[in-house]
Short mmCIF file of C-alpha atoms in Angstrom, two decimals:
data_model
loop_
_atom_site.label_atom_id
_atom_site.label_comp_id
_atom_site.label_asym_id
_atom_site.label_seq_id
_atom_site.Cartn_x
_atom_site.Cartn_y
_atom_site.Cartn_z
CA UNK A 1 233.41 -191.31 -6.64
CA UNK A 2 233.28 -194.83 -8.04
CA UNK A 3 234.01 -196.01 -11.55
CA UNK A 4 233.05 -199.58 -12.42
CA UNK A 5 234.36 -200.96 -15.71
CA UNK A 6 233.43 -204.04 -17.71
CA UNK A 7 236.65 -205.09 -19.39
CA UNK A 8 237.16 -208.28 -21.39
CA UNK A 9 239.54 -209.42 -24.09
CA UNK A 10 241.39 -206.08 -24.00
CA UNK A 11 238.16 -204.12 -24.64
CA UNK A 12 236.28 -201.80 -22.32
CA UNK A 13 232.72 -202.93 -22.94
CA UNK A 14 231.01 -200.57 -20.51
CA UNK A 15 231.32 -198.37 -17.46
CA UNK A 16 229.26 -196.69 -14.80
CA UNK A 17 230.38 -193.58 -12.89
CA UNK A 18 228.77 -193.12 -9.47
CA UNK A 19 229.03 -190.19 -7.06
CA UNK A 20 227.20 -190.68 -3.79
CA UNK A 21 223.72 -191.92 -4.69
CA UNK A 22 223.89 -190.46 -8.21
CA UNK A 23 224.62 -192.21 -11.48
CA UNK A 24 226.73 -189.65 -13.30
CA UNK A 25 227.35 -191.71 -16.42
CA UNK A 26 226.46 -195.08 -17.89
CA UNK A 27 228.16 -196.12 -21.10
CA UNK A 28 228.11 -199.37 -23.03
CA UNK A 29 230.12 -199.57 -26.25
CA UNK A 30 227.84 -199.77 -29.29
CA UNK A 31 229.20 -203.20 -30.30
CA UNK A 32 228.32 -204.66 -26.90
CA UNK A 33 224.86 -203.14 -26.42
CA UNK A 34 221.82 -205.39 -25.91
CA UNK A 35 223.93 -208.04 -24.20
CA UNK A 36 222.95 -207.24 -20.60
CA UNK A 37 226.05 -205.22 -19.71
CA UNK A 38 224.13 -202.02 -18.91
CA UNK A 39 221.57 -203.97 -16.88
CA UNK A 40 224.36 -205.68 -14.95
CA UNK A 41 226.03 -202.34 -14.19
CA UNK A 42 222.77 -200.69 -13.04
CA UNK A 43 221.78 -203.68 -10.89
CA UNK A 44 225.23 -203.69 -9.28
CA UNK A 45 225.09 -199.93 -8.63
CA UNK A 46 221.67 -200.23 -7.00
CA UNK A 47 222.69 -203.19 -4.86
CA UNK A 48 226.18 -202.00 -3.85
CA UNK A 49 225.77 -198.20 -3.74
CA UNK A 50 221.98 -197.72 -3.41
CA UNK A 51 221.97 -195.23 -6.29
CA UNK A 52 218.79 -193.14 -6.40
CA UNK A 53 219.19 -190.34 -8.96
CA UNK A 54 220.33 -189.65 -12.50
CA UNK A 55 219.86 -187.28 -15.40
CA UNK A 56 219.09 -188.49 -18.91
CA UNK A 57 218.56 -186.72 -22.22
CA UNK A 58 214.85 -186.02 -22.54
CA UNK A 59 214.82 -187.25 -26.14
CA UNK A 60 216.48 -190.56 -25.24
CA UNK A 61 213.26 -192.48 -24.70
CA UNK A 62 215.05 -195.82 -24.98
CA UNK A 63 217.27 -194.96 -22.00
CA UNK A 64 214.29 -193.62 -20.04
CA UNK A 65 212.43 -196.93 -20.53
CA UNK A 66 215.60 -198.82 -19.56
CA UNK A 67 215.94 -196.89 -16.29
CA UNK A 68 212.21 -197.24 -15.56
CA UNK A 69 212.75 -200.99 -15.67
CA UNK A 70 214.98 -200.57 -12.61
CA UNK A 71 212.45 -198.52 -10.66
CA UNK A 72 213.49 -195.01 -11.73
CA UNK A 73 210.70 -192.51 -12.42
CA UNK A 74 210.74 -189.19 -14.22
CA UNK A 75 210.51 -186.14 -11.98
CA UNK A 76 209.34 -182.67 -12.93
CA UNK A 77 212.94 -181.42 -12.96
CA UNK A 78 214.11 -180.52 -16.45
CA UNK A 79 216.93 -178.28 -17.62
CA UNK A 80 219.23 -177.55 -20.54
CA UNK A 81 222.33 -179.75 -20.69
CA UNK A 82 225.27 -177.41 -20.21
CA UNK A 83 226.96 -176.48 -23.48
CA UNK A 84 224.10 -177.81 -25.64
CA UNK A 85 220.54 -177.01 -26.64
CA UNK A 86 219.34 -180.42 -25.38
CA UNK A 87 217.11 -180.90 -22.35
CA UNK A 88 217.92 -183.38 -19.62
CA UNK A 89 215.41 -184.72 -17.12
CA UNK A 90 215.95 -186.02 -13.61
CA UNK A 91 214.93 -189.55 -12.67
CA UNK A 92 214.65 -190.85 -9.09
CA UNK A 93 213.98 -194.23 -7.55
#
């Protein structure tokens, strides 16, 4: 398990949680979005850990497009996110 944090000026701006070749979580604080932090974290995870899989909320088309920009593609795997009524979809690269 790896956790990579972007921390500056006493603020956590973003983080990525990696387990094996899976991205378990990517988070960029709302105030720091659209500044390249998420892209930097994904690029680092691909280069350093060769991540290949992730799940994303099906309705989060913005995130899906973001991940597609890094070579991830939607698979046919789709399931309900535990504890919610929301669907998540698997993406692989």
